[in-house]
Coordinates of C-alpha atoms and ligand atoms in Angstrom, one line a residue:
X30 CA 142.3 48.7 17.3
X31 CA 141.7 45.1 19.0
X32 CA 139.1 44.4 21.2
X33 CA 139.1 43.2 24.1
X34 CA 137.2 39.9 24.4
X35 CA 135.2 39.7 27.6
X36 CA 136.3 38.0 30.7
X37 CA 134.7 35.1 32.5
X38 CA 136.1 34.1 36.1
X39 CA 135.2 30.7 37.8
X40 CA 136.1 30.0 41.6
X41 CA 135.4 26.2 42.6
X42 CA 136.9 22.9 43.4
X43 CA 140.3 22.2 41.7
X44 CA 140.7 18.7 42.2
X45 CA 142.1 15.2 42.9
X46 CA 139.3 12.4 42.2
X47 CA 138.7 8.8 42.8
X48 CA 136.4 7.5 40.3
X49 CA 134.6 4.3 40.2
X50 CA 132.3 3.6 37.0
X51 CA 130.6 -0.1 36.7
X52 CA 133.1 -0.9 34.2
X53 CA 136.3 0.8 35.4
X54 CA 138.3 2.8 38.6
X55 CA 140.0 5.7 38.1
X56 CA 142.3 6.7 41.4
X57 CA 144.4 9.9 40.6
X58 CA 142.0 11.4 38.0
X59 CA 142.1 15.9 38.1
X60 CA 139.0 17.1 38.4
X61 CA 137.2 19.5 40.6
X62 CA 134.2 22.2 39.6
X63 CA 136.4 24.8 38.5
X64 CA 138.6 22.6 36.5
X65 CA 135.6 21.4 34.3
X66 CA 134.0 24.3 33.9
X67 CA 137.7 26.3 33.0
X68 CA 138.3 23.4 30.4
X69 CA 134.7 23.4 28.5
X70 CA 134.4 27.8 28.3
X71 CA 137.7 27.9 27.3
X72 CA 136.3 27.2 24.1
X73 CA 133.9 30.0 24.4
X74 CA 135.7 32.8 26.5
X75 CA 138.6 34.3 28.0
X76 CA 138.3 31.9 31.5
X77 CA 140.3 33.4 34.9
X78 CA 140.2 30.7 37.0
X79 CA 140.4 31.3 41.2
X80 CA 141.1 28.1 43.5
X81 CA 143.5 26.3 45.6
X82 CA 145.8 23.0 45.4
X83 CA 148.2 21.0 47.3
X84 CA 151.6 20.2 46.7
X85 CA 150.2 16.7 45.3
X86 CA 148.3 18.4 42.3
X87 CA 149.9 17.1 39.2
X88 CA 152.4 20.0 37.0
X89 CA 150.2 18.5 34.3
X90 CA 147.1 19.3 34.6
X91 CA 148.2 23.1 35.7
X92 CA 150.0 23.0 32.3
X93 CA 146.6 22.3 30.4
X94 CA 144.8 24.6 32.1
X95 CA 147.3 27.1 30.8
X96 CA 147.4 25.4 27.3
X97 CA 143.3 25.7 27.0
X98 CA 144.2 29.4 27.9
X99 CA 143.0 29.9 30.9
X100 CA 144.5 31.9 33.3
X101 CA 146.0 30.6 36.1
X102 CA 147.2 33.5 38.3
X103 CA 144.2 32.8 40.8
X104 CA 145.2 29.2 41.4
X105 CA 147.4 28.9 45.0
X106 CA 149.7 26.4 45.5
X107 CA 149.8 25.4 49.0
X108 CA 153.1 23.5 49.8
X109 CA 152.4 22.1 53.3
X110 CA 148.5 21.2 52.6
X111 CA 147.0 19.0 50.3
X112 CA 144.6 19.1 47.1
X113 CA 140.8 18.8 47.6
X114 CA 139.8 15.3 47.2
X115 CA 136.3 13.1 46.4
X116 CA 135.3 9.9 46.2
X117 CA 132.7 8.8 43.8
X118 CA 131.1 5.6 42.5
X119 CA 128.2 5.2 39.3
X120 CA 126.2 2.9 39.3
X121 CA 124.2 0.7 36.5
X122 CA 122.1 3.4 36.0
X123 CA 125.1 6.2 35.5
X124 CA 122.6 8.7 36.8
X125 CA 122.8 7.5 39.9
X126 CA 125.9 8.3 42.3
X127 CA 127.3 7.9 45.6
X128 CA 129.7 10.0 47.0
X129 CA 132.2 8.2 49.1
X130 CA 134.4 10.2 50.7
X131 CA 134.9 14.1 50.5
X132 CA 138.1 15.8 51.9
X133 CA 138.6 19.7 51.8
X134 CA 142.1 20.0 52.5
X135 CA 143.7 23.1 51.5
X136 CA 139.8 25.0 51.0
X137 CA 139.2 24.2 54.3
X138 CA 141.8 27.3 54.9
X139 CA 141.3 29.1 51.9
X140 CA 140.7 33.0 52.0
X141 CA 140.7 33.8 48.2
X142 CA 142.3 36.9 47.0
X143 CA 141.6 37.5 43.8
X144 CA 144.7 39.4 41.2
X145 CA 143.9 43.1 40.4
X146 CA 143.3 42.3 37.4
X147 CA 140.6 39.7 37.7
X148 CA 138.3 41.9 39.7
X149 CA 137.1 44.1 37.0
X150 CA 136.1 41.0 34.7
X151 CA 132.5 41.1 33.3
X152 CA 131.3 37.5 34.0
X153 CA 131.2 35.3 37.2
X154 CA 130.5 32.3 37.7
X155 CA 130.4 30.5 40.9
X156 CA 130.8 27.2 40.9
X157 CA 130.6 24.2 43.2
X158 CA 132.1 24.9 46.7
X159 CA 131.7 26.2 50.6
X160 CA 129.2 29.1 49.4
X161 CA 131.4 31.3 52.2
X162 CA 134.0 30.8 49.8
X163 CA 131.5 31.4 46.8
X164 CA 130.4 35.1 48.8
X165 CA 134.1 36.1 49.3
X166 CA 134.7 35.9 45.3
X167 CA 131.8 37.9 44.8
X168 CA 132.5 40.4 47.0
X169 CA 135.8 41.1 45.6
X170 CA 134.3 41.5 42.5
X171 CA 133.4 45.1 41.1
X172 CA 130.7 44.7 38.9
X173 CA 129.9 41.6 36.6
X174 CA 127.9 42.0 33.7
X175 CA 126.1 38.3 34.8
X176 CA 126.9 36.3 38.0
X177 CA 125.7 32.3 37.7
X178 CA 126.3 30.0 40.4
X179 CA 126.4 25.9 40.8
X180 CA 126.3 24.3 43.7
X181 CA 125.1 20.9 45.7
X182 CA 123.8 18.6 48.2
X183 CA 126.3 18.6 50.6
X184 CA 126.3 22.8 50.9
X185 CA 122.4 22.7 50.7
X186 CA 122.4 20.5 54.0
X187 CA 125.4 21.9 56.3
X188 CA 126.0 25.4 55.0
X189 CA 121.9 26.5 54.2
X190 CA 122.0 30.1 55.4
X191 CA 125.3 31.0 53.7
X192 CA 124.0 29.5 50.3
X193 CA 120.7 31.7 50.8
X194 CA 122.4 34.5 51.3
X195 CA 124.7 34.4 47.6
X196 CA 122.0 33.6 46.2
X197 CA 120.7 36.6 46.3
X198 CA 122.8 37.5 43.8
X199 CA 122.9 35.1 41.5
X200 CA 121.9 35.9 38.2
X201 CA 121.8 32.2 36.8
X202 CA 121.4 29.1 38.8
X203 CA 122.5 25.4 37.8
X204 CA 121.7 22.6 39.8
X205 CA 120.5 19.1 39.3
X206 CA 116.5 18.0 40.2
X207 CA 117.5 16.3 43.7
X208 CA 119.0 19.4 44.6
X209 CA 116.3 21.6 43.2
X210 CA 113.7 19.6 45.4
X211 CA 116.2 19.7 48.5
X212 CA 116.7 23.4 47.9
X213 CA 113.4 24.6 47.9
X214 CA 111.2 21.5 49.5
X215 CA 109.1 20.9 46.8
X216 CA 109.1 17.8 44.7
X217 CA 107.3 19.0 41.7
X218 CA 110.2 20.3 39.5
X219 CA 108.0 23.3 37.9
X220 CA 107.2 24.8 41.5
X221 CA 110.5 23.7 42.9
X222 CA 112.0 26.2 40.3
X223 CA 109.1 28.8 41.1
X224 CA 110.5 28.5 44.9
X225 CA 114.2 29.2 43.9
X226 CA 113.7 32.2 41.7
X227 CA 112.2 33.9 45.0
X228 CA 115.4 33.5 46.7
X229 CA 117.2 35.5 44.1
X230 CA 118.0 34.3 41.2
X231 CA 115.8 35.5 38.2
X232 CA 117.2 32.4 36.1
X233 CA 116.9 28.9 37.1
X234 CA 118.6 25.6 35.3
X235 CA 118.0 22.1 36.6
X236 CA 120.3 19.7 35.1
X237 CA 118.3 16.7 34.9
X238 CA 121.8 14.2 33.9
X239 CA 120.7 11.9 30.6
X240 CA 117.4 13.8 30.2
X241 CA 119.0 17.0 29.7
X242 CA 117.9 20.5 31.3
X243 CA 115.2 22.5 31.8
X244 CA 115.8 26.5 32.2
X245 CA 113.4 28.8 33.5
X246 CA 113.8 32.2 32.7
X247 CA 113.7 35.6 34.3
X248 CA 110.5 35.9 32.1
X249 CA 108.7 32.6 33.4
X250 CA 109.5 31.0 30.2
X251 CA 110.5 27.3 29.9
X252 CA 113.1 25.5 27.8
X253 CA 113.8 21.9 27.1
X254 CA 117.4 20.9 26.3
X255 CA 118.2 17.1 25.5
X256 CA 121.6 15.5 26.6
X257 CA 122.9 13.7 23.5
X258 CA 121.9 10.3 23.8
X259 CA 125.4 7.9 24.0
X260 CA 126.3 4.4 23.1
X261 CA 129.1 4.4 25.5
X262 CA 129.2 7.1 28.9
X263 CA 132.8 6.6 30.2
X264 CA 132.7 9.1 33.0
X265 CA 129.7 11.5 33.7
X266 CA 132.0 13.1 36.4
X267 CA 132.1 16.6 35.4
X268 CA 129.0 16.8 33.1
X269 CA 127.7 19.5 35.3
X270 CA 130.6 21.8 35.4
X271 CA 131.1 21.3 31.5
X272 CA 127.2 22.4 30.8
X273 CA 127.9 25.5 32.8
X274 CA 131.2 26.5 31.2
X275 CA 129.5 25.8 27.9
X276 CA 126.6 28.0 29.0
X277 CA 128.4 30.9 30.8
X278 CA 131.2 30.4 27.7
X279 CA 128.3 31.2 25.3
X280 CA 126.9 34.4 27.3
X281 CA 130.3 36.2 27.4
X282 CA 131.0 35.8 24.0
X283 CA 131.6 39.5 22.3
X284 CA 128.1 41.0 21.8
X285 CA 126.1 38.3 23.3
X286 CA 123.2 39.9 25.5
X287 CA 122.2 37.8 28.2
X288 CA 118.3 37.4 27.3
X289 CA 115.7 34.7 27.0
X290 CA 116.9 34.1 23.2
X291 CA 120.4 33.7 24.1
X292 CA 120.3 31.7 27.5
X293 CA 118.7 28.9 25.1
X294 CA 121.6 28.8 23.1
X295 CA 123.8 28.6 25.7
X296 CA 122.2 25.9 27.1
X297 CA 122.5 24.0 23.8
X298 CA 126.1 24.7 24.4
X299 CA 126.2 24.0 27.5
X300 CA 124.8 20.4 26.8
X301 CA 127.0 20.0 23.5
X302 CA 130.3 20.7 26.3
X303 CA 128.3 18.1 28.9
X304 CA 128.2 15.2 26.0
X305 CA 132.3 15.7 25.5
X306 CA 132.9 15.5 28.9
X307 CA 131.0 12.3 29.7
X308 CA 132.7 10.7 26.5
X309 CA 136.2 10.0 28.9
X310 CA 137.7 10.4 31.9
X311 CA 138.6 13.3 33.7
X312 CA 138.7 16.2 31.4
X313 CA 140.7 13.7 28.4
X314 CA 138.0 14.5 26.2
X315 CA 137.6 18.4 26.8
X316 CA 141.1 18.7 25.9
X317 CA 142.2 19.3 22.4
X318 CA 138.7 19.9 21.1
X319 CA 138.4 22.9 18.1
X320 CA 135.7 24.8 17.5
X321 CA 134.7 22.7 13.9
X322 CA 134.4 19.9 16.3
X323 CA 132.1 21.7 18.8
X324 CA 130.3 23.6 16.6
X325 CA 129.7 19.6 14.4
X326 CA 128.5 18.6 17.6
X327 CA 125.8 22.1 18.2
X328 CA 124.6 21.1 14.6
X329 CA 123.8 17.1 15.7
X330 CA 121.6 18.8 18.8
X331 CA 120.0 20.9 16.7
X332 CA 119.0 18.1 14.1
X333 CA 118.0 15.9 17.3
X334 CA 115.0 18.3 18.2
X335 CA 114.1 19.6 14.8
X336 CA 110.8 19.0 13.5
X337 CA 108.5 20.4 11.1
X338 CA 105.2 22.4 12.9
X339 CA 102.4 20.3 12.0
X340 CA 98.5 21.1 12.6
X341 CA 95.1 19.4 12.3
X342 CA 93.1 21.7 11.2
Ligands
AMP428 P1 129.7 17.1 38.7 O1 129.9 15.7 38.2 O2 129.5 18.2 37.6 O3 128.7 17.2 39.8 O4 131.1 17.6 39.4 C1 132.0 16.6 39.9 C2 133.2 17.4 40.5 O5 132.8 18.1 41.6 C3 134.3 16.4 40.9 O6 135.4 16.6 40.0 C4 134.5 16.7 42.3 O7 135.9 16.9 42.6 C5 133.8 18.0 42.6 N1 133.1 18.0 43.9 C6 132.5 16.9 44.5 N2 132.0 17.3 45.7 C7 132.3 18.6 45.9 C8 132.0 19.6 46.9 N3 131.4 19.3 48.0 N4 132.4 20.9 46.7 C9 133.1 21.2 45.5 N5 133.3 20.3 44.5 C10 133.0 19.0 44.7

C-alpha cells in the first residue's frame, strides 16, 4: 500500500516583476507570492498552487512550476487580462525597499474556484494578496490540518478589516517587523507579537530580512532563527515567500506534528529556502535544487548557532 503524502495549497500573487538591485535591473523577471513559496515547498511537500495570470505570463515559468511538481490545475489563464505586476528597487542596504509601482490586473477580477480535489488538502497557506481573496480560499476549503498566512503593508493599510477578519483563522502568521509594528501599533517587537496573537493567530513569525526570524509560539515561547550571512545577495525578492514554503513544506511532511518542537525546524527550513532564493534572480536559484543540497545547507545553519553550554559556577 502507498501513502499518500500530505497536501499543501498556496493562493497568492503569480507574477511579472521589475526588479532593480544597486548593481543590476531585472525587467521581465516571474515572480509573485505564490510562485516563491510553490518553488521552495516543493522540496518539502506535495504544493497545489491557486492564482491567476495574463496572457503575457511566460509558457516557461508555468512549465517549471509543473517540473518542481507542483500542481497547476488552480492557476487561470486569463486571455484578455494581464499578469499581476510590481515594481521594486533595493537599496545599498538590501534590507531596505521601495515599491514602485503595483498593478493587479487579472486579481483585480479574480473569484477563485478551487478544483475538487484541492479542497480536501490538509495544509493552507495563504500567502501574499487582497486578504478578500485570501478568505475566499479559505472558505472553500473543508478542513486543513494548519492554515498559515503572509501578508503586507499595502493590505494592512487599505484592506484592514478584511485582513482582521482571516486572521482569525490563521494558524501561523509570517510577516516582516515594519509590518508587525504597522499591524498591531506597537513598536516594541515582543509586544507587537503579543498584540497579533490576540487577533487570532496562536503563532506568530516576524521575518526580520538579514537578521533572520523570530517565532513566537502558541505556548509564548520564543525562537531565534539567523539568515545565513552572504558574500554576494543578488536578489532578496522572494526571500519571504521561500521562508514560508520552507516552513509550511517542513510541517506537512508525513508524520510531522505541528508543535513547538517542530515549528523551530521548520523555521530553520524556512531560512535555509530564504538563503537560496536571495542567491539569484527570480526563482533561478530555487530551481534544480536536491534535497543533498538543501539538506548541506540545514547542516551549515545548524553549525552557525551551535555552541557548547557553558557556566560559571
Ligand atoms: P517578498 O520579497 O517575499 O516580500 O515577495 C516579493 C513578491 O511579492 C514579488 O515577487 C511580488 O510580485 C509580490 N508582491 C508585491 N506586492 C504584492 C502585493 N501587494 N500583493 C501580492 N503580492 C505582491
Amino acid at each position: 500500500m502507498t501513502v499518500q503524502k500530505p497536501h499543501l495549497v498556496v493562493v497568492g500573487s503569480v507574477a511579472i516583476d521589475w526588479i532593480i538591485t544597486p548593481r543590476a535591473e531585472r525587467p521581465e523577471s516571474v515572480g509573485g507570492s505564490a510562485t516563491f513559496f510553490a518553488m521552495a515547498a516543493s522540496y518539502l511537500a506535495q504544493v497545489r498552487l491557486v492564482g491567476v495570470v495574463g496572457r503575457d505570463f511566460p509558457d516557461y515559468a508555468v512549465a517549471d512550476l509543473k517540473a518542481a511538481g507542483v500542481d497547476v490545475s488552480g492557476l487561470e489563464i486569463v486571455q484578455d487580462g494581464l499578469t499581476f505586476r510590481w515594481k521594486g528597487q533595493y537599496h545599498e542596504n538590501m534590507n531596505d525597499r521601495t515599491t514602485l509601482e503595483t498593478h493587479l490586473n487579472v486579481f483585480e477580477k479574480f473569484q477563485p474556484n478551487l478544483p475538487a480535489e484541492f479542497r480536501g488538502s490538509e495544509y493552507l497557506f495563504l500567502a501574499n494578496i487582497q486578504p478578500r481573496l485570501q478568505s475566499d480560499v479559505f472558505a472553500q476549503m473543508q478542513r486543513p490540518r494548519l492554515v498559515g498566512l503572509d501578508t503586507m503593508n499595502l493590505w494592512i493599510s487599505i484592506a484592514n478589516d478584511d485582513l482582521k477578519a482571516v486572521l482569525k483563522d490563521v494558524d501561523v502568521l509570517t510577516l516582516n517587523d515594519e509590518e508587525a509594528r504597522q499591524l498591531s501599533g506597537e513598536h516594541n517587537i515582543v509586544k507587537a507579537a503579543r498584540a497579533i496573537r490576540a487577533l487570532g493567530p496562536r503563532n506568530v513569525v516576524i521575518k526580520r530580512g538579514e537578521y533572520g526570524a523570530l517565532l513566537f509560539d502558541a505556548d509564548g515561547e520564543m525562537f531565534s532563527a539567523p539568515a545565513l550571512p552572504l558574500e554576494d545577495v543578488v536578489d532578496p525578492t522572494g526571500a519571504g515567500d521561500s521562508f514560508a514554503g520552507g516552513f509550511m513544506g517542513w510541517l506537512a511532511r508525513p508524520g510531522v506534528e505541528p508543535n513547538g518542537a517542530s515549528l523551530r525546524t521548520a523555521m530553520i527550513y524556512g531560512s535555509v529556502m530564504a538563503s537560496f532564493c536571495v542567491e539569484g534572480f527570480s526563482y533561478d536559484r530555487l530551481k534544480g535544487l536536491d534535497q543533498a543540497t538543501i539538506q548541506k545547507r540545514f547542516e551549515t545553519f545548524a553549525a552557525l548557532t551551535n555552541f557548547a553550554r557553558a557556566s560559571l559556577t
